Coordinates of C-alpha atoms in Angstrom, one line a residue:
Chain O
M1 CA 136.9 -53.9 170.9
A2 CA 133.7 -53.2 172.0
A3 CA 130.8 -55.3 171.1
A4 CA 129.3 -53.2 168.1
E5 CA 133.0 -52.1 166.8
L6 CA 133.5 -56.0 166.3
E7 CA 130.2 -56.9 164.5
H8 CA 130.8 -53.2 162.2
V9 CA 134.6 -55.2 161.5
T10 CA 133.2 -58.9 160.6
A11 CA 130.3 -56.8 158.7
T12 CA 132.3 -55.5 156.1
Q13 CA 133.4 -58.7 155.3
A14 CA 131.1 -60.2 155.0
R15 CA 129.7 -57.3 153.1
T16 CA 133.4 -57.3 150.3
V17 CA 132.0 -61.3 149.4
R18 CA 128.7 -60.0 148.0
R19 CA 130.2 -58.7 144.7
A20 CA 128.1 -59.2 141.4
P21 CA 128.7 -60.7 139.8
V22 CA 130.6 -60.8 136.0
A23 CA 129.1 -60.6 132.9
S24 CA 130.3 -63.0 130.9
G25 CA 132.5 -62.8 127.8
S26 CA 134.5 -59.7 130.2
W27 CA 137.1 -62.3 129.5
H28 CA 138.7 -61.1 126.5
L29 CA 138.9 -57.7 128.1
R30 CA 140.6 -59.5 131.5
T31 CA 143.0 -61.5 128.9
L32 CA 143.9 -58.3 127.0
A33 CA 144.1 -56.3 130.3
V34 CA 147.2 -59.2 131.9
V35 CA 148.9 -58.6 128.2
A36 CA 148.6 -55.0 128.4
A37 CA 149.8 -55.0 132.3
V38 CA 153.2 -57.4 130.8
A39 CA 153.5 -55.7 128.0
V40 CA 154.7 -51.8 129.6
W41 CA 157.1 -54.0 131.6
G42 CA 158.5 -54.7 128.3
A43 CA 158.4 -52.3 126.9
G44 CA 160.6 -50.7 130.3
T45 CA 162.6 -53.3 130.7
G46 CA 164.2 -52.8 127.4
G47 CA 162.0 -54.6 125.5
L48 CA 162.2 -50.6 123.1
G49 CA 166.2 -50.4 123.5
W50 CA 165.6 -48.5 126.3
R51 CA 166.7 -50.1 129.7
P52 CA 166.9 -46.8 132.9
L53 CA 167.5 -49.9 135.4
P54 CA 170.0 -52.7 135.3
P55 CA 168.7 -56.7 135.6
A56 CA 169.2 -56.4 139.4
L57 CA 167.2 -53.9 139.9
L58 CA 164.4 -55.0 137.9
P59 CA 163.9 -58.0 135.8
S60 CA 162.5 -57.7 132.0
P61 CA 159.4 -60.9 131.4
A62 CA 162.0 -62.8 129.6
E63 CA 164.8 -62.7 132.3
T64 CA 162.1 -64.2 134.7
W65 CA 160.6 -66.0 132.4
H66 CA 163.8 -67.7 132.3
S67 CA 165.1 -67.6 136.0
L68 CA 161.3 -69.4 136.6
V69 CA 161.4 -72.2 133.9
A70 CA 165.4 -72.7 136.0
Y71 CA 163.8 -73.0 138.6
A72 CA 161.1 -75.2 137.6
R73 CA 163.6 -77.8 135.9
S74 CA 165.7 -78.0 139.0
G75 CA 162.9 -80.0 140.4
L76 CA 163.3 -76.8 143.0
L77 CA 160.1 -75.3 141.9
A78 CA 157.6 -78.3 142.8
L79 CA 158.7 -79.3 146.5
D80 CA 158.7 -75.4 147.0
V81 CA 155.6 -75.0 145.9
G82 CA 153.9 -77.9 147.1
R83 CA 155.9 -77.4 151.2
T84 CA 155.0 -73.0 151.6
L85 CA 150.8 -74.7 150.4
A86 CA 150.9 -77.8 152.2
Q87 CA 152.0 -75.8 155.8
A88 CA 149.6 -72.9 154.3
F89 CA 146.5 -75.0 154.4
L90 CA 147.2 -77.4 157.1
G91 CA 147.3 -74.0 159.3
L92 CA 144.3 -72.9 157.0
G93 CA 142.5 -75.6 157.9
L94 CA 143.4 -76.2 161.3
G95 CA 142.1 -72.3 161.8
M96 CA 139.6 -72.9 160.1
V97 CA 138.2 -75.7 162.3
V98 CA 139.1 -74.6 165.9
G99 CA 137.6 -70.3 164.7
T100 CA 135.0 -72.4 164.0
G101 CA 134.9 -74.3 166.8
V102 CA 135.2 -71.4 169.4
G103 CA 133.1 -69.6 167.5
V104 CA 130.6 -70.4 168.2
A105 CA 130.9 -72.9 171.1
L106 CA 131.4 -68.6 173.0
A107 CA 128.3 -67.8 170.9
Y108 CA 126.2 -70.4 172.8
A109 CA 128.1 -70.2 176.4
R110 CA 127.0 -66.6 176.2
R111 CA 129.0 -65.4 179.5
L112 CA 131.8 -67.0 178.5
G113 CA 131.7 -65.4 175.5
D114 CA 131.4 -62.0 177.1
A115 CA 134.4 -62.7 179.1
L116 CA 136.7 -63.5 176.6
E117 CA 135.7 -61.2 173.9
P118 CA 138.1 -58.6 175.1
L119 CA 140.9 -61.1 175.3
L120 CA 140.2 -62.4 171.5
A121 CA 139.8 -59.1 170.1
A122 CA 143.3 -58.0 171.8
L123 CA 145.5 -60.9 170.7
N124 CA 143.3 -60.7 167.0
S125 CA 144.7 -56.9 167.0
L126 CA 147.9 -58.6 167.3
P127 CA 150.3 -58.3 164.5
R128 CA 150.3 -61.7 163.6
V129 CA 153.4 -61.8 162.2
A130 CA 155.7 -60.3 165.0
V131 CA 155.8 -63.7 166.3
A132 CA 157.3 -65.4 163.7
P133 CA 160.8 -65.4 165.1
L134 CA 159.7 -66.6 168.9
L135 CA 157.5 -69.9 167.0
I136 CA 160.5 -70.7 165.4
I137 CA 162.5 -70.3 168.1
W138 CA 160.6 -72.7 170.0
F139 CA 159.1 -75.3 166.9
G140 CA 162.6 -74.7 164.6
L141 CA 162.9 -74.4 161.5
G142 CA 161.2 -77.6 160.1
I143 CA 157.3 -77.4 159.1
T144 CA 155.2 -77.0 162.3
S145 CA 156.2 -73.1 163.2
K146 CA 154.5 -72.6 159.8
V147 CA 151.5 -74.0 160.1
L148 CA 151.7 -72.4 163.5
L149 CA 151.9 -68.9 161.8
A150 CA 149.4 -69.0 160.0
F151 CA 147.2 -71.1 162.7
F152 CA 147.7 -68.0 164.7
T153 CA 147.0 -65.6 161.7
V154 CA 144.0 -67.0 160.5
V155 CA 142.1 -68.4 164.1
F156 CA 141.3 -65.2 165.4
V157 CA 139.9 -64.2 161.8
V158 CA 137.5 -67.1 161.6
F159 CA 136.5 -66.5 165.3
M160 CA 135.3 -63.3 165.1
N161 CA 133.1 -63.9 162.2
T162 CA 131.5 -67.1 163.1
Y163 CA 130.8 -65.9 166.7
A164 CA 129.5 -62.3 165.1
G165 CA 127.3 -64.9 162.6
V166 CA 125.8 -67.2 165.9
R167 CA 124.9 -64.0 167.5
S168 CA 123.1 -61.9 164.8
V169 CA 121.2 -65.3 164.0
D170 CA 117.9 -63.6 163.0
P171 CA 115.5 -64.7 165.8
D172 CA 112.3 -63.9 164.0
L173 CA 113.2 -66.7 161.2
V174 CA 113.9 -68.8 164.9
R175 CA 110.9 -68.4 166.3
A176 CA 109.5 -69.8 162.7
V177 CA 110.9 -73.3 162.7
Q178 CA 110.1 -73.1 166.2
A179 CA 106.5 -72.4 165.8
M180 CA 105.7 -75.1 163.1
G181 CA 107.2 -77.8 165.9
G182 CA 110.8 -77.8 164.7
D183 CA 113.1 -78.5 168.0
G184 CA 115.9 -77.3 169.1
R185 CA 118.0 -79.5 166.5
H186 CA 115.8 -78.0 163.6
V187 CA 116.7 -74.6 164.6
A188 CA 120.9 -74.9 164.9
R189 CA 120.6 -76.9 161.4
W190 CA 117.6 -75.1 159.9
V191 CA 118.9 -71.8 160.3
V192 CA 122.0 -71.7 162.7
L193 CA 123.6 -73.8 160.0
P194 CA 123.3 -72.3 157.2
W195 CA 122.9 -68.7 158.4
V196 CA 126.7 -68.7 160.0
A197 CA 128.2 -70.7 156.3
S198 CA 127.8 -67.1 154.8
W199 CA 129.5 -65.8 157.9
V200 CA 132.4 -68.5 157.6
F201 CA 133.0 -68.1 153.9
A202 CA 133.7 -64.6 154.4
A203 CA 136.8 -65.4 156.5
L204 CA 137.6 -67.7 154.7
R205 CA 138.5 -65.9 151.8
T206 CA 140.7 -63.5 154.1
S207 CA 141.8 -66.2 155.5
I208 CA 143.2 -67.8 152.1
S209 CA 145.4 -65.0 151.6
L210 CA 146.9 -64.5 155.2
A211 CA 147.8 -68.0 155.9
L212 CA 150.0 -67.6 152.8
A213 CA 151.3 -64.5 154.3
A214 CA 152.3 -65.3 156.9
T215 CA 153.4 -69.2 156.0
V216 CA 155.9 -67.7 154.2
T217 CA 157.2 -64.6 156.4
G218 CA 157.4 -67.5 158.5
E219 CA 159.9 -68.3 155.7
F220 CA 161.4 -65.8 156.0
V221 CA 162.6 -65.9 159.8
G222 CA 163.8 -69.6 159.4
S223 CA 163.5 -72.5 157.6
T224 CA 164.9 -75.2 155.2
H225 CA 162.7 -75.0 152.4
G226 CA 159.4 -73.2 150.4
L227 CA 159.0 -70.4 148.0
G228 CA 159.5 -68.2 151.2
Y229 CA 163.2 -69.3 152.2
R230 CA 163.8 -69.6 148.5
M231 CA 164.2 -66.2 148.0
V232 CA 165.4 -64.9 151.1
L233 CA 168.3 -67.2 149.3
A234 CA 168.1 -65.8 145.6
T235 CA 167.5 -62.0 147.5
G236 CA 170.8 -62.6 150.0
V237 CA 173.1 -62.4 146.0
L238 CA 171.1 -60.0 144.0
D239 CA 169.0 -62.7 142.0
T240 CA 166.3 -60.4 141.5
P241 CA 164.7 -62.3 138.2
R242 CA 164.4 -65.6 140.5
V243 CA 162.7 -62.9 143.2
F244 CA 160.1 -62.0 140.5
A245 CA 159.6 -65.5 139.3
I246 CA 158.6 -67.2 142.6
L247 CA 156.5 -63.5 143.2
L248 CA 154.5 -64.2 140.1
V249 CA 154.3 -68.4 141.2
L250 CA 153.0 -67.0 145.0
M251 CA 150.6 -64.4 143.0
T252 CA 149.4 -67.1 141.1
V253 CA 149.0 -69.0 143.6
G254 CA 147.0 -67.2 145.9
Y255 CA 144.9 -66.3 143.5
T256 CA 144.3 -70.1 142.2
V257 CA 143.1 -70.8 145.5
V258 CA 141.3 -67.6 146.7
E259 CA 138.9 -68.2 142.9
A260 CA 138.7 -71.4 143.5
A261 CA 136.9 -70.9 147.0
R262 CA 135.0 -67.9 145.4
R263 CA 132.8 -70.1 143.4
V264 CA 132.9 -72.9 146.2
E265 CA 131.0 -70.4 147.6
A266 CA 128.9 -68.7 144.6
Y267 CA 127.8 -71.7 144.7
L268 CA 126.7 -72.5 147.9
L269 CA 125.4 -69.5 148.8
R270 CA 123.5 -69.0 145.3
W271 CA 120.4 -68.7 147.1
R272 CA 121.2 -64.9 148.2
P273 CA 120.4 -61.1 146.4
E274 CA 123.2 -60.2 144.1
V275 CA 123.5 -56.6 145.2
A276 CA 126.3 -55.4 144.5
V277 CA 127.7 -53.7 147.4
Chain J
M1 CA 87.2 -78.3 173.6
S2 CA 88.6 -74.4 172.7
L3 CA 91.4 -72.2 172.3
R4 CA 91.2 -70.5 175.7
V5 CA 93.5 -67.4 177.3
E6 CA 92.3 -66.7 180.1
N7 CA 93.1 -63.8 182.7
L8 CA 96.2 -62.7 180.7
S9 CA 98.9 -60.3 181.9
L10 CA 102.0 -59.6 180.9
R11 CA 104.7 -56.7 182.4
Y12 CA 108.3 -55.9 181.5
A13 CA 110.6 -55.5 184.5
T14 CA 111.2 -52.2 183.2
G15 CA 107.4 -51.2 184.6
V16 CA 105.5 -51.3 181.2
E17 CA 102.7 -53.2 181.7
V18 CA 101.4 -54.7 178.1
L19 CA 98.6 -56.6 178.8
Q20 CA 96.3 -56.4 181.5
D21 CA 93.8 -59.2 182.2
V22 CA 92.4 -60.2 178.7
S23 CA 90.7 -63.3 178.8
L24 CA 88.9 -64.6 175.2
E25 CA 87.7 -67.9 173.8
V26 CA 88.6 -69.5 170.7
Q27 CA 86.0 -72.7 169.0
P28 CA 87.6 -75.0 167.3
G29 CA 86.7 -74.2 163.7
E30 CA 85.9 -70.6 164.6
F31 CA 87.8 -67.0 163.1
V32 CA 88.8 -64.7 165.4
S33 CA 90.0 -61.3 164.3
V34 CA 91.2 -59.0 166.8
V35 CA 91.9 -54.8 166.5
G36 CA 93.3 -51.6 168.3
P37 CA 95.4 -49.2 168.3
S38 CA 99.1 -49.7 167.5
G39 CA 101.2 -50.6 169.8
C40 CA 98.3 -51.7 171.9
G41 CA 100.3 -55.5 172.4
K42 CA 98.0 -57.3 169.9
S43 CA 100.6 -59.2 168.8
T44 CA 102.5 -59.7 172.3
L45 CA 99.2 -61.3 173.0
L46 CA 99.4 -63.6 170.2
N47 CA 103.7 -65.0 170.7
V48 CA 101.7 -66.0 174.1
V49 CA 99.5 -67.6 172.3
A50 CA 102.5 -69.6 170.1
G51 CA 104.6 -70.3 173.7
L52 CA 107.4 -68.6 171.3
V53 CA 107.4 -65.4 173.6
D54 CA 111.7 -64.9 174.7
R55 CA 112.0 -66.9 177.8
R56 CA 115.0 -64.2 178.2
L57 CA 113.8 -61.2 178.0
D58 CA 112.6 -60.8 181.5
V59 CA 108.8 -60.0 181.9
E60 CA 106.1 -61.2 184.4
R61 CA 103.4 -63.1 183.3
L62 CA 100.3 -64.0 184.8
G63 CA 97.3 -65.9 184.0
R64 CA 97.7 -68.8 181.4
V65 CA 96.8 -69.9 178.2
T66 CA 95.2 -73.2 177.4
W67 CA 94.4 -75.2 174.2
N68 CA 91.5 -78.4 174.6
G69 CA 92.9 -78.0 178.9
R70 CA 96.5 -78.3 177.9
E71 CA 98.4 -75.4 179.3
I72 CA 101.2 -73.8 176.7
R73 CA 103.4 -73.0 178.1
T74 CA 106.5 -72.6 175.2
A75 CA 106.3 -73.6 171.3
G76 CA 106.6 -77.5 171.8
D77 CA 103.7 -77.8 174.2
W78 CA 101.6 -77.5 171.2
A79 CA 103.0 -80.3 170.2
G80 CA 102.8 -79.4 166.3
E81 CA 99.3 -78.4 166.2
L82 CA 100.5 -74.3 165.8
G83 CA 101.5 -73.1 162.9
Y84 CA 101.8 -69.4 162.4
V85 CA 102.2 -66.4 160.0
F86 CA 104.0 -64.2 160.2
Q87 CA 104.0 -60.2 159.1
R88 CA 107.7 -59.9 158.7
D89 CA 109.1 -62.3 155.3
T90 CA 110.2 -65.2 157.4
L91 CA 111.0 -67.9 154.5
L92 CA 114.1 -69.6 155.0
P93 CA 116.7 -67.5 152.5
W94 CA 118.5 -69.9 151.4
F95 CA 115.7 -72.7 151.0
T96 CA 113.9 -72.8 147.4
L97 CA 110.1 -72.0 147.6
Q98 CA 109.2 -76.0 147.3
Q99 CA 111.6 -76.5 150.6
N100 CA 110.1 -73.9 152.9
V101 CA 106.8 -74.6 151.7
E102 CA 107.0 -78.5 152.8
L103 CA 109.7 -77.8 156.5
G104 CA 106.8 -78.4 158.3
L105 CA 106.7 -81.4 156.4
R106 CA 110.2 -83.1 156.7
I107 CA 109.4 -81.9 160.4
R108 CA 106.5 -84.5 161.1
G109 CA 108.7 -86.7 159.4
V110 CA 106.8 -87.3 156.1
A111 CA 108.0 -88.9 153.1
R112 CA 109.6 -87.3 150.2
D113 CA 107.3 -88.4 148.1
Q114 CA 104.2 -87.6 149.9
R115 CA 105.4 -83.6 150.3
E116 CA 106.0 -83.9 147.1
R117 CA 102.7 -84.2 146.1
R118 CA 101.4 -81.9 148.6
V119 CA 103.9 -78.9 147.7
R120 CA 102.1 -79.7 144.2
E121 CA 98.9 -79.1 145.1
L122 CA 99.2 -76.1 147.2
V123 CA 101.4 -74.3 145.5
R124 CA 98.7 -75.0 142.3
M125 CA 95.8 -74.3 144.6
V126 CA 98.0 -70.2 145.4
G127 CA 99.3 -69.8 141.5
L128 CA 102.7 -70.2 142.2
Q129 CA 103.4 -73.6 140.0
G130 CA 106.4 -72.9 138.7
F131 CA 108.0 -71.2 140.6
E132 CA 109.1 -74.5 143.3
G133 CA 112.6 -74.3 143.0
V134 CA 113.3 -70.7 143.3
F135 CA 114.7 -68.9 146.2
P136 CA 112.3 -66.2 148.2
H137 CA 114.7 -63.8 146.8
Q138 CA 113.1 -64.1 143.8
L139 CA 110.1 -63.8 144.3
S140 CA 107.7 -60.9 144.8
G141 CA 107.1 -59.6 147.9
G142 CA 102.9 -61.1 148.0
M143 CA 104.6 -64.5 146.7
R144 CA 106.8 -64.8 149.5
Q145 CA 103.7 -64.4 151.5
R146 CA 101.3 -66.5 150.2
A147 CA 104.4 -69.0 150.1
Q148 CA 104.6 -68.4 153.6
L149 CA 100.8 -68.9 154.0
L150 CA 101.6 -72.3 151.8
R151 CA 104.1 -73.9 154.3
T152 CA 102.0 -73.3 157.7
L153 CA 98.6 -74.6 155.4
A154 CA 100.9 -77.9 154.4
Y155 CA 101.3 -79.5 158.2
E156 CA 97.5 -78.6 158.5
P157 CA 98.3 -77.2 161.5
K158 CA 94.0 -77.2 164.2
V159 CA 95.3 -73.1 164.9
I160 CA 96.2 -70.6 163.2
L161 CA 97.8 -67.1 164.2
M162 CA 98.2 -64.9 162.2
D163 CA 100.3 -61.7 162.4
E164 CA 98.8 -58.8 160.4
P165 CA 99.9 -60.9 157.5
F166 CA 99.1 -59.3 154.8
G167 CA 100.9 -55.4 156.4
A168 CA 103.6 -54.9 154.1
L169 CA 101.9 -56.0 150.7
D170 CA 100.0 -53.5 148.4
A171 CA 95.9 -52.9 148.4
H172 CA 95.7 -54.4 144.9
T173 CA 97.2 -57.9 146.8
R174 CA 95.3 -57.5 150.3
L175 CA 92.8 -57.6 148.8
G176 CA 93.4 -60.6 147.1
L177 CA 95.1 -62.4 149.7
Q178 CA 91.6 -61.9 151.7
R179 CA 89.4 -63.6 149.4
E180 CA 92.5 -66.5 149.0
V181 CA 92.2 -66.7 152.4
T182 CA 88.5 -67.2 153.4
E183 CA 88.6 -68.7 150.9
M184 CA 90.9 -71.9 152.2
W185 CA 89.2 -70.7 155.5
T186 CA 85.8 -71.9 154.3
Q187 CA 86.8 -75.4 153.3
L188 CA 89.5 -75.8 156.1
R189 CA 87.5 -75.1 158.9
N190 CA 90.7 -74.0 161.1
T191 CA 90.5 -72.1 164.9
V192 CA 92.3 -69.1 163.4
L193 CA 93.4 -66.1 165.8
F194 CA 94.2 -63.2 163.2
V195 CA 95.9 -60.2 164.7
T196 CA 95.2 -56.8 162.3
H197 CA 95.1 -52.5 162.2
D198 CA 92.6 -52.9 159.6
L199 CA 89.4 -52.7 160.9
T200 CA 88.2 -52.7 157.8
E201 CA 89.9 -56.2 157.2
A202 CA 89.2 -57.3 160.7
I203 CA 84.9 -57.8 159.4
V204 CA 86.2 -58.9 156.0
M205 CA 88.3 -62.1 157.3
A206 CA 86.6 -63.0 160.6
Q207 CA 83.1 -64.1 162.1
R208 CA 84.0 -62.2 165.4
V209 CA 85.9 -59.2 165.9
V210 CA 87.6 -58.3 169.3
L211 CA 88.4 -54.9 169.9
L212 CA 91.2 -54.6 172.2
S213 CA 92.0 -51.2 174.8
H214 CA 95.0 -48.6 174.2
R215 CA 98.1 -50.2 176.6
P216 CA 98.5 -51.8 178.1
G217 CA 96.0 -54.2 176.0
R218 CA 92.2 -55.0 177.5
V219 CA 89.7 -56.4 175.8
V220 CA 87.1 -53.4 175.3
E221 CA 84.1 -55.2 173.1
V222 CA 83.7 -57.9 171.3
Y223 CA 81.2 -58.4 167.9
E224 CA 80.0 -60.7 165.8
V225 CA 80.2 -60.6 162.2
P226 CA 76.7 -61.7 160.8
F227 CA 77.9 -62.9 156.8
P228 CA 78.2 -66.5 155.9
Y229 CA 80.9 -67.2 154.3
P230 CA 82.4 -68.1 151.2
R231 CA 82.5 -63.6 151.0
D232 CA 84.2 -61.9 148.6
P233 CA 85.8 -59.0 150.7
I234 CA 85.1 -56.4 147.7
E235 CA 81.5 -57.0 147.3
L236 CA 81.1 -57.4 151.0
Q237 CA 82.4 -53.7 151.8
G238 CA 80.1 -52.3 149.1
R239 CA 77.1 -53.2 151.5
R240 CA 74.7 -51.6 154.0
E241 CA 75.4 -54.3 156.9
F242 CA 78.5 -53.7 156.6
A243 CA 78.5 -50.4 156.8
L244 CA 76.5 -50.4 159.6
L245 CA 79.4 -52.5 161.5
H246 CA 82.1 -50.6 160.4
A247 CA 80.8 -47.5 161.9
E248 CA 79.7 -49.2 164.8
I249 CA 83.4 -51.1 166.2
W250 CA 85.2 -47.9 164.2
Q251 CA 83.4 -45.9 167.6
G252 CA 85.7 -48.0 170.2
L253 CA 88.4 -48.4 168.1
A254 CA 88.1 -44.2 167.7
R255 CA 88.1 -43.9 171.2
E256 CA 91.0 -46.2 171.8
F257 CA 93.3 -44.2 169.8
R258 CA 91.9 -40.7 171.1
A259 CA 92.2 -41.9 174.4
Q260 CA 96.4 -42.9 173.6
D261 CA 96.7 -39.5 171.6
L262 CA 95.6 -37.8 175.4
E263 CA 97.5 -40.3 177.3
R264 CA 101.0 -39.2 174.9
E265 CA 100.0 -35.3 174.9
A266 CA 99.8 -35.8 179.1
E267 CA 103.4 -37.8 179.4
R268 CA 105.2 -35.2 177.2
P269 CA 107.5 -32.7 178.9
R270 CA 107.3 -29.7 179.4
A271 CA 108.9 -27.1 177.7

């Protein structure tokens, strides 16, 4: 991948972060939207005495809820959520650390960066879930294979963003700090670090969903615990309400984590002009 | 004891010559402005003086820059005695006005309470009080340029380089800042090298005006500006002596404009 293309991709990712702040008070409408969605779902699954599809194909909200409660009572829900989240976060954390580290290192070591960039870009364009079976063969059904899958999914995205971020540091800001007598440490701390932080945050947000997706996929392919594993079991016996319940859990967990990250980001990057793009 | 540029020539590896045998001396406490047609190497000259010419660029450089006899090759050689005000807003966007203005003081290890006191003084001087905790993107262009000026004045550099610092501002704001800067300089008497493409501004602010030729930049002429300080830029522009001096320098500048146009004409490929 050419450098220009790479910058385009990462710039687009960066831009998605800069969305306009939501007007306060809009939570009424938001709650209403959720309620409406559930109402439509309920109406189409027997809520109005009309049920075109059997529960095994499309369960109602109530059936899904009952399945979820049973799942929670058995104690397995907490276990599975814990397992899946632990794997996703381990992979995510590892990917963030390694991706940022390698991104910064290669951006400074320009020649090495130039040499490795096409290789890493090629690896980045590989559909990461395709290596899931291989990882299961190598590392077994346990936690390691999922952590590694999440790691592989995340690390290139983080690397690409960090690398592009360091390389795009505004030279005029560097010159400004140098002109007032600042040395390399001042430039690194006051210019490069905050500049790159906004790129890393952009990567973080996409990476959270990616890490979760990778973990669940890994659990589909082969595991003994986790939300993905439980979903495969439920699918095997056509327990569709359970599948729906797990999907709801995944959605809630994913949304909560991404939203938390967004708030931290909004606070740390509050110096940015709030432009809707 | 002065800022000296001695026989400075600069040529890019591509063969483009930017500066040709430029020599000038700025006395301590003197305010000198540099004018010339666009692309004549004014900004490059400032960057060489600052020691900020990108070392990765392939440039061939002859001659030298010295400050009080010490040769300047990199920004570090200034040992903290340099200030540089850029045309472009180079406030760090993630720092508040307060944090930006005190950067130079932090580099010099000044204690926090002293920094705060100093920033408070400066901010009041240019009417920015109340904006200390505000991020740059929330300030107007004129306020940002004032903040940039304060950032430089805060650590009291001996030498200040200004590269078209008011170029991006509207006429009214520009006049206001010209007056503020001449007022401050009247008190502080730093050594200033001020680059501008605006001849009126060059005369209004400086004690001497250096006219550079079209590219490659050479010193064509140096003009003395005899008006005493403190000066009022608006009042000054209405004076007869000002008009005469302006006309005199303008003739030189216009000659360079024409020469540049002719050269461009000659270089243009014919259909």
